[in-house]
PDB file of C-alpha atoms in Angstrom:
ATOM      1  CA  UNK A  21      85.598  19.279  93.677  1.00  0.00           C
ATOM      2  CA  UNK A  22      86.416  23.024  94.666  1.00  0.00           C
ATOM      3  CA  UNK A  23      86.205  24.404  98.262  1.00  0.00           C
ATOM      4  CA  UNK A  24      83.834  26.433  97.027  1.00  0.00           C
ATOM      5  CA  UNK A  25      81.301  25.586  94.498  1.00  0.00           C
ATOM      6  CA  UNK A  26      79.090  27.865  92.103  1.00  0.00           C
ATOM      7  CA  UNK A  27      76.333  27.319  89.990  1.00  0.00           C
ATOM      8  CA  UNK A  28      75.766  28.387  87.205  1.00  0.00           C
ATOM      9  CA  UNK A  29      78.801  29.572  85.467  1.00  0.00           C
ATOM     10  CA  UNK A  30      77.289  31.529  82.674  1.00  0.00           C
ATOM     11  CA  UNK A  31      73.906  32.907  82.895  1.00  0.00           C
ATOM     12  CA  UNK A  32      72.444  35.265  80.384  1.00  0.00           C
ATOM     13  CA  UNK A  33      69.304  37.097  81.285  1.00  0.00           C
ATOM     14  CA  UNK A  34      66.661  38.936  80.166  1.00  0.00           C
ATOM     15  CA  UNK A  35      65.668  42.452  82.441  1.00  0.00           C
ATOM     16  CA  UNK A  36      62.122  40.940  83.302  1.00  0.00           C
ATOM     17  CA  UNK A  37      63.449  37.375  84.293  1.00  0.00           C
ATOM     18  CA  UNK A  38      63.953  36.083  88.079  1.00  0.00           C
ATOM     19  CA  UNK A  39      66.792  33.538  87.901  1.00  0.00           C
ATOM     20  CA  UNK A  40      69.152  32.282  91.597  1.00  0.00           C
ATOM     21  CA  UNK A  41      72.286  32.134  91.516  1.00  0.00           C
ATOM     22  CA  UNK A  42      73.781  29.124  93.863  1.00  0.00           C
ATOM     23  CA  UNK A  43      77.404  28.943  96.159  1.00  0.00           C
ATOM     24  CA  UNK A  44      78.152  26.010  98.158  1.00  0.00           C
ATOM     25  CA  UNK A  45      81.042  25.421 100.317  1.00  0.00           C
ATOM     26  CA  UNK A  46      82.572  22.304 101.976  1.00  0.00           C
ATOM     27  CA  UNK A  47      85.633  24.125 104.419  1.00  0.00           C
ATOM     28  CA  UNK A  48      83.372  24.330 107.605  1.00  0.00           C
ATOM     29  CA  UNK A  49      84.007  27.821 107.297  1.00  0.00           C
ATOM     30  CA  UNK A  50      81.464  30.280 109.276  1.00  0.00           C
ATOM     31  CA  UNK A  51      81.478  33.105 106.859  1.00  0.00           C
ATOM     32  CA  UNK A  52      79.765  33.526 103.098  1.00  0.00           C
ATOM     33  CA  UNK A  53      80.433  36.444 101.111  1.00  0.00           C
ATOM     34  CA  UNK A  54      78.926  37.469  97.598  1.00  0.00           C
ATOM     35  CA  UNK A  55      81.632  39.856  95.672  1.00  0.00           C
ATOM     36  CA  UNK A  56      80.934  41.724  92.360  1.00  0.00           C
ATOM     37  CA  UNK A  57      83.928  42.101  89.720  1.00  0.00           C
ATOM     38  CA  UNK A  58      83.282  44.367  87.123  1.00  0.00           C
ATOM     39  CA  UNK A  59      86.072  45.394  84.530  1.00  0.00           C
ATOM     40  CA  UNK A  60      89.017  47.923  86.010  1.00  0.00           C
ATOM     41  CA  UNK A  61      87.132  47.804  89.220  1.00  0.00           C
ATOM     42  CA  UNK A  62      87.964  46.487  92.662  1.00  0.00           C
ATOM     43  CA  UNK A  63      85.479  43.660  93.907  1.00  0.00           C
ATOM     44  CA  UNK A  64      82.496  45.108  95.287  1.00  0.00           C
ATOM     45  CA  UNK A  65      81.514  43.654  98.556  1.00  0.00           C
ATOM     46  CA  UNK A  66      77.374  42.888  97.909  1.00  0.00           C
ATOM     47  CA  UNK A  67      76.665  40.964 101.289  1.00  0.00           C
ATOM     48  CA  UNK A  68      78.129  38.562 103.757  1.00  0.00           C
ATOM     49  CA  UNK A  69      76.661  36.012 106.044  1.00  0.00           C
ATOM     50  CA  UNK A  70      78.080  34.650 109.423  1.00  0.00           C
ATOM     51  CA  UNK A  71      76.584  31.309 110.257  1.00  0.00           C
ATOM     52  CA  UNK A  72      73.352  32.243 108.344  1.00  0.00           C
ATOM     53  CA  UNK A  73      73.032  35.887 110.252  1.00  0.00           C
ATOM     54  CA  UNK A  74      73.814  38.693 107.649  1.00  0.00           C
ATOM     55  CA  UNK A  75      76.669  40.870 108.720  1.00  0.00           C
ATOM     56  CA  UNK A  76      76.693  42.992 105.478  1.00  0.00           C
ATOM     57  CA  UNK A  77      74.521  44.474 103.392  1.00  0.00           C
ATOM     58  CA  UNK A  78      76.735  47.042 101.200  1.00  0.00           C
ATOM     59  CA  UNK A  79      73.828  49.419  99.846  1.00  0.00           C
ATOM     60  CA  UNK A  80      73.173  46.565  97.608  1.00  0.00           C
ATOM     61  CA  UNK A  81      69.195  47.571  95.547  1.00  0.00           C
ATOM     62  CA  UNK A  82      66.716  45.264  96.188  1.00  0.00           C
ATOM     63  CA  UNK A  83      66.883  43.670  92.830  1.00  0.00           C
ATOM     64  CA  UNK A  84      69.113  41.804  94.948  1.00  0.00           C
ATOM     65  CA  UNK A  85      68.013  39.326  97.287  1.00  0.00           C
ATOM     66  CA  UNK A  86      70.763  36.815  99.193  1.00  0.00           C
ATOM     67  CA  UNK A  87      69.292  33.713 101.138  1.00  0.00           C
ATOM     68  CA  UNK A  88      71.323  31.686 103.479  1.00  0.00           C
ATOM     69  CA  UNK A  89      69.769  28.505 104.418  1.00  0.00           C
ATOM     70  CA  UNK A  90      72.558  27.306 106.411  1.00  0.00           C
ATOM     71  CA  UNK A  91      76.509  27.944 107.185  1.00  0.00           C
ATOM     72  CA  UNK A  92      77.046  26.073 104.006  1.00  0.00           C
ATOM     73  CA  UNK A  93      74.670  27.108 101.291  1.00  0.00           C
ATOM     74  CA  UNK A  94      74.313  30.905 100.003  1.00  0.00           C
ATOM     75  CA  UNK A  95      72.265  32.068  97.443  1.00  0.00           C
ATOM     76  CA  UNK A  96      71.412  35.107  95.414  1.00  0.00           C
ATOM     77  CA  UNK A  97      68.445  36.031  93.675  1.00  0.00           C
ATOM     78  CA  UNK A  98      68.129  38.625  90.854  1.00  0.00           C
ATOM     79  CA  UNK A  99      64.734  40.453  89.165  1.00  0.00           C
ATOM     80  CA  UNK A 100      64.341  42.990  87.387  1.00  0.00           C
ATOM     81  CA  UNK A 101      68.258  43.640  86.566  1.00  0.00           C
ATOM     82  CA  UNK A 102      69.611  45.880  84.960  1.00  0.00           C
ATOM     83  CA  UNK A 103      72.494  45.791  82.239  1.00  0.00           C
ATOM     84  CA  UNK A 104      74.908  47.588  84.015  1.00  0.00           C
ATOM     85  CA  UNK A 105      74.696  44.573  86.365  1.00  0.00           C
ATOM     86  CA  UNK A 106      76.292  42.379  84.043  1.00  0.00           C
ATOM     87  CA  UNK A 107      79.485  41.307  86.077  1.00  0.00           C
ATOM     88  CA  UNK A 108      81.479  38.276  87.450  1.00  0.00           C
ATOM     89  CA  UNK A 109      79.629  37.355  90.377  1.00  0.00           C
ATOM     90  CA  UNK A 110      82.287  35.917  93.328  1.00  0.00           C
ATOM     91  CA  UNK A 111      81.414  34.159  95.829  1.00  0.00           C
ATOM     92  CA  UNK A 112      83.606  33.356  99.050  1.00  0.00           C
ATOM     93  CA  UNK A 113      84.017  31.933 102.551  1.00  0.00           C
ATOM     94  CA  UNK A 114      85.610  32.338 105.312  1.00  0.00           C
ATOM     95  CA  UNK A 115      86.983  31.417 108.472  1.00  0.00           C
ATOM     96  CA  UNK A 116      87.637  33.922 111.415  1.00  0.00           C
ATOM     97  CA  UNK A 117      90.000  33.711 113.800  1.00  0.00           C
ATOM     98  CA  UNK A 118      93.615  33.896 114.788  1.00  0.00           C
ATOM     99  CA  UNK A 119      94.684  30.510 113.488  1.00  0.00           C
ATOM    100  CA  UNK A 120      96.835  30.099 110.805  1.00  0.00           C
ATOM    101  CA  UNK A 121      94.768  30.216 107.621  1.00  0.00           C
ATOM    102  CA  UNK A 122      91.803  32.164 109.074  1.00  0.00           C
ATOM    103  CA  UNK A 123      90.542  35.483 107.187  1.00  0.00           C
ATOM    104  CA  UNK A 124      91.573  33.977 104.082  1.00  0.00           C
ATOM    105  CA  UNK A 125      88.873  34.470 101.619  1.00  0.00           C
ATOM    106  CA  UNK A 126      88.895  30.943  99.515  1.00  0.00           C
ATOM    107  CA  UNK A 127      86.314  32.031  96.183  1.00  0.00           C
ATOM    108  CA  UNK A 128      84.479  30.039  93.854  1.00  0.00           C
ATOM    109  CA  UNK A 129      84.614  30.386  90.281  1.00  0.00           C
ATOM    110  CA  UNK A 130      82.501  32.485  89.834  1.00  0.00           C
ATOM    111  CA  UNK A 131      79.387  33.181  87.579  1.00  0.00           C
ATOM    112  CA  UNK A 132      79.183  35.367  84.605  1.00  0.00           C
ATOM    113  CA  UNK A 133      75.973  37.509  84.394  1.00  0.00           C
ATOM    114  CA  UNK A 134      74.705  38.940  81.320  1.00  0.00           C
ATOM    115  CA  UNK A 135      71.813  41.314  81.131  1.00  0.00           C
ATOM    116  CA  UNK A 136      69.950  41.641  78.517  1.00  0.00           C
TER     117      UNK A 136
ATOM    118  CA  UNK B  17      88.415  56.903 103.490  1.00  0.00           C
ATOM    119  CA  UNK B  18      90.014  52.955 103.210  1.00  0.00           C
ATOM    120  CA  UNK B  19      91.471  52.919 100.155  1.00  0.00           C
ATOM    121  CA  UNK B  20      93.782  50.248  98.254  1.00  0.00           C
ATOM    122  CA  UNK B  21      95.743  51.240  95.038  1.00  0.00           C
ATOM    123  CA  UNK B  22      97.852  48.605  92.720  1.00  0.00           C
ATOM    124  CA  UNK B  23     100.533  49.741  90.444  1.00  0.00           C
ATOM    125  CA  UNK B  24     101.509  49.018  87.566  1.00  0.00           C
ATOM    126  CA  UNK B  25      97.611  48.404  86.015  1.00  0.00           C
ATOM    127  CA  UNK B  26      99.475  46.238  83.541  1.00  0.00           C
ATOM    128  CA  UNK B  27     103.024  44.850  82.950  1.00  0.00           C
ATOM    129  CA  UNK B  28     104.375  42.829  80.413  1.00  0.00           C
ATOM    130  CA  UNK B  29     107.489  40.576  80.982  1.00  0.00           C
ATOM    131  CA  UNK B  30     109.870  38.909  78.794  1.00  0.00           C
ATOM    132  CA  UNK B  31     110.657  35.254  80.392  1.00  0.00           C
ATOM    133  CA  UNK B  32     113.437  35.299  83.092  1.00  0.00           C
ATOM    134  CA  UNK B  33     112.858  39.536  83.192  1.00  0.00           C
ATOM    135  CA  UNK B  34     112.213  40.095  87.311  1.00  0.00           C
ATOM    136  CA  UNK B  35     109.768  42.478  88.395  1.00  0.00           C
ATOM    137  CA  UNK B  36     107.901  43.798  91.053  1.00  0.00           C
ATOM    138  CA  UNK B  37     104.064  44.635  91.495  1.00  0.00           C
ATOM    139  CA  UNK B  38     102.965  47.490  94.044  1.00  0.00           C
ATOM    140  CA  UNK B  39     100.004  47.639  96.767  1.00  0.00           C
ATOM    141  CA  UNK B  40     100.105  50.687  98.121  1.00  0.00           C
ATOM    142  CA  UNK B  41      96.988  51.233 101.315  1.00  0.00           C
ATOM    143  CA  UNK B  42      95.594  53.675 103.356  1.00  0.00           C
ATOM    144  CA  UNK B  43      93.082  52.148 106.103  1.00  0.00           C
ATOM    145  CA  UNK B  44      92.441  53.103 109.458  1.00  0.00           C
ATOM    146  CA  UNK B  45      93.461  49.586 110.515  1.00  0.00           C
ATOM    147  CA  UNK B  46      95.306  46.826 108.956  1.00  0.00           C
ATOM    148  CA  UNK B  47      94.339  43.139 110.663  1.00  0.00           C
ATOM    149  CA  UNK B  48      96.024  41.442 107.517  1.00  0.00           C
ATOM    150  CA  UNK B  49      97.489  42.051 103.617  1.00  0.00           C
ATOM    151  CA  UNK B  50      96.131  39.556 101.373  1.00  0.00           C
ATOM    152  CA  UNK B  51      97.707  38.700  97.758  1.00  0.00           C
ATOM    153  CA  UNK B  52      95.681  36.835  95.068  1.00  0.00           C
ATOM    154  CA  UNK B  53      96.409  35.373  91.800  1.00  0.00           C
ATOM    155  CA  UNK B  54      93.181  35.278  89.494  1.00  0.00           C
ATOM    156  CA  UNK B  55      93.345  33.397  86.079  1.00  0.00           C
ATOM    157  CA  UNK B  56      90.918  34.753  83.297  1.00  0.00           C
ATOM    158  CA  UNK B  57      87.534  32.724  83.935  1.00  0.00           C
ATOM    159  CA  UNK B  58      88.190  31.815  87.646  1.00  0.00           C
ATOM    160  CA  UNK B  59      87.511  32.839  90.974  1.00  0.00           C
ATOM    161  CA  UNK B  60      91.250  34.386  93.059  1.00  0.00           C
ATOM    162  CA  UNK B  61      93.237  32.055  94.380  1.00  0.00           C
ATOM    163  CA  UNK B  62      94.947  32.812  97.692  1.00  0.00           C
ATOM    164  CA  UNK B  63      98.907  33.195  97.251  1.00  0.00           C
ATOM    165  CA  UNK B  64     100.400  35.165 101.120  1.00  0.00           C
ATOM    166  CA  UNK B  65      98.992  37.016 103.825  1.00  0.00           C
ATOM    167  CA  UNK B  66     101.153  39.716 105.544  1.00  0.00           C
ATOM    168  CA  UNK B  67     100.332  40.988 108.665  1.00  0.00           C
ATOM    169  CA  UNK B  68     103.307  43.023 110.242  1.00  0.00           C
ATOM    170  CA  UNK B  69     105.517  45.635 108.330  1.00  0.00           C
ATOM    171  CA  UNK B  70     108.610  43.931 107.637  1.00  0.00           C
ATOM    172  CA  UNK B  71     107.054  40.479 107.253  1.00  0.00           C
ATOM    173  CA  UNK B  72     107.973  38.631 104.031  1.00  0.00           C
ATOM    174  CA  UNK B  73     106.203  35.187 102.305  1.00  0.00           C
ATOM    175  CA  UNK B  74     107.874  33.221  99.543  1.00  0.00           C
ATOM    176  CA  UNK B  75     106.723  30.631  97.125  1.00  0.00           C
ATOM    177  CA  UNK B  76     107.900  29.393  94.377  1.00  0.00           C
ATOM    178  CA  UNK B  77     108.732  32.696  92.322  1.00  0.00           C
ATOM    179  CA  UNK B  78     106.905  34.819  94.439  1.00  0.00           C
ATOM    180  CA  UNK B  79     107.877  36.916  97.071  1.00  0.00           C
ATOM    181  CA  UNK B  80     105.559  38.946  98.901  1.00  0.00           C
ATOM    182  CA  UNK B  81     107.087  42.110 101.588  1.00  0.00           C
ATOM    183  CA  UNK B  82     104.971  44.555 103.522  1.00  0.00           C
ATOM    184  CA  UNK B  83     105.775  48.254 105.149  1.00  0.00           C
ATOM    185  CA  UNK B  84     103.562  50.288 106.797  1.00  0.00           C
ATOM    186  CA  UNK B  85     102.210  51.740 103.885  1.00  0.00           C
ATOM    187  CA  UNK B  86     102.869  49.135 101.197  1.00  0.00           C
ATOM    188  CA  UNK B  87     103.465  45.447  99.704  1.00  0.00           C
ATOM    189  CA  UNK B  88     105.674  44.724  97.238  1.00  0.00           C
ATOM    190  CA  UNK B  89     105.199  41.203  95.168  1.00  0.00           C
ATOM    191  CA  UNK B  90     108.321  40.463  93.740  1.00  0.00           C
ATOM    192  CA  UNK B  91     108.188  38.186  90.603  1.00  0.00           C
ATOM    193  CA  UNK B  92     111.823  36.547  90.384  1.00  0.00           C
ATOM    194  CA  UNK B  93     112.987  35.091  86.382  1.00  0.00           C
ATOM    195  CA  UNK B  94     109.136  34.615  86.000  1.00  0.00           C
ATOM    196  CA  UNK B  95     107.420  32.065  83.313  1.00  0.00           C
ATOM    197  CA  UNK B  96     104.694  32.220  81.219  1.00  0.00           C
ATOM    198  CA  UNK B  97     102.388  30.445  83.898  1.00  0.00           C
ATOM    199  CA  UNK B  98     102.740  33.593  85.895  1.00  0.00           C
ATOM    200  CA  UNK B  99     100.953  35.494  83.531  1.00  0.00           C
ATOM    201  CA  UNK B 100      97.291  36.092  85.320  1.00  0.00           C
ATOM    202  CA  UNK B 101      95.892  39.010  87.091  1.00  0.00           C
ATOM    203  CA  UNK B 102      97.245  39.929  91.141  1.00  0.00           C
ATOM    204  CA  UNK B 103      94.593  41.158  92.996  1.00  0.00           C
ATOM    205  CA  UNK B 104      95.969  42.605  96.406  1.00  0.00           C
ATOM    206  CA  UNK B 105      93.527  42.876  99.356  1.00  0.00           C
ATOM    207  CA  UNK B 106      93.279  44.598 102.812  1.00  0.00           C
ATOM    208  CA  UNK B 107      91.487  43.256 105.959  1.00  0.00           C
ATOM    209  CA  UNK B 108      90.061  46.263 108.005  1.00  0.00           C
ATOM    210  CA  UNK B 109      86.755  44.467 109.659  1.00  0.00           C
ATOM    211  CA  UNK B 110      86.071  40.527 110.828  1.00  0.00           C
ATOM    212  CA  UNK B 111      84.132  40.560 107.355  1.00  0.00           C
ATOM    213  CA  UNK B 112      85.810  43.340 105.560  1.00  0.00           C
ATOM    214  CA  UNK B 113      88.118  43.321 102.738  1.00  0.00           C
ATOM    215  CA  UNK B 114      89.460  46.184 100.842  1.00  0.00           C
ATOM    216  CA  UNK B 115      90.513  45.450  97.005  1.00  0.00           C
ATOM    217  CA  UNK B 116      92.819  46.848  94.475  1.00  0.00           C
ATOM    218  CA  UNK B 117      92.105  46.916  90.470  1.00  0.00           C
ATOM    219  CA  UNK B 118      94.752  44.681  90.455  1.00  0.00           C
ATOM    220  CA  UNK B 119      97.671  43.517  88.065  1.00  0.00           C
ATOM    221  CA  UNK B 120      97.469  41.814  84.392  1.00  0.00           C
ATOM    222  CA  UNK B 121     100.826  40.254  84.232  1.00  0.00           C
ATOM    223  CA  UNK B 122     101.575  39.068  80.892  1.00  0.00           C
ATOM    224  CA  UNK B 123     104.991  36.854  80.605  1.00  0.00           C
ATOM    225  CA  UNK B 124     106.411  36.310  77.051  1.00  0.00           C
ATOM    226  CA  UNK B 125     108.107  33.332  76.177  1.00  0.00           C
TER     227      UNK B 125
END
């Protein structure tokens, strides 16, 4: 089992639909990101979390909706998408601090989004 | 403006041919340089961070340099298995990373 765990990995979808995608990490780390990768593009911060508190919230529409239960859990729920949101959606954690290894973002797999 | 740039966009290597890849950044502060290695269908994998100019990280095949203004990753007598994409990344918040396009490395047998 990963560090970091996502669920699904392929989801196709239709524009009406509501569908959650999942991200689960076992590191005790205290920080959850969710990234965007789109072709030729650098990843696209969407939102983080520190110990459940958003931090971020990168002008991300509201067709977008993150949850974060607890420290360990993130989620991210779609409606109404569009099909320019088809991407790879990444998501991370994180560990701050000054120790060796902190700041490194460890990611999931990811899960592919397609938009009907 | 934070900005991260990665050259080449693509290289393609005969087996044993050394290269380097480029990461070129212009932030208003660096707290760490992150390199990446992402296969096709997978999530980055963490490879060096850099966090002072004239730091260096090796592994393997792999050597990663910083200056001021860049990081080199330098790909020595590479194989096949190195083909993937690099994804080079700059720290500038607690929570904030800057990315590149990246790298598709292709090594030919």
């Amino acid at each position: 089992e990963t560090g970091v765990t996502q669920t699904p990995r392929h989801l196709v979808m239709g524009m009406t639909n509501k569908k959650s995608l999942k991200c689960e990490q076992h590191l005790g780390h205290n920080a959850m990101y969710w990234y965007k990768q789109s072709a030729k593009k650098p990843l696209e911060l969407m939102f983080v979390y520190n110990f459940k508190e958003q931090t971020e919230n990168n002008s991300v529409p509201s067709r977008f909706s993150p949850e974060c239960p607890n420290s360990s859990h993130l989620f991210l729920h779609l409606h109404t998408l569009q099909p320019e949101d088809s991407a790879l959606y990444l998501c991370a954690s994180s560990a701050a601090g000054g120790f060796p290894g902190a700041n490194v973002l460890t990611f999931g797999a990811g899960s592919r989004l397609t938009v009907l | 403006e934070d900005q991260v740039t990665q050259s080449p966009e693509a290289l393609r290597l005969q087996e044993g041919e050394s290269s380097s890849l480029n990461c070129s950044y212009t932030v208003s502060g660096l707290r760490g340089l992150f390199w990446y290695r992402q296969d096709p269908g997978k999530g980055p994998e963490f490879l060096f961070t850099l966090y002072s100019a004239g730091e260096e990280k090796e592994k393997e095949r792999l050597k990663a340099t910083l200056t001021k203004k860049e990081s080199f990753l330098h790909i020595t007598a590479p194989k096949p298995e190195d083909s993937a994409t690099y994804l080079c990344a700059v720290q500038v918040g607690t929570y904030k990373y800057i990315f590149g396009t990246g790298t598709r490395l292709k090594v030919l047998a």
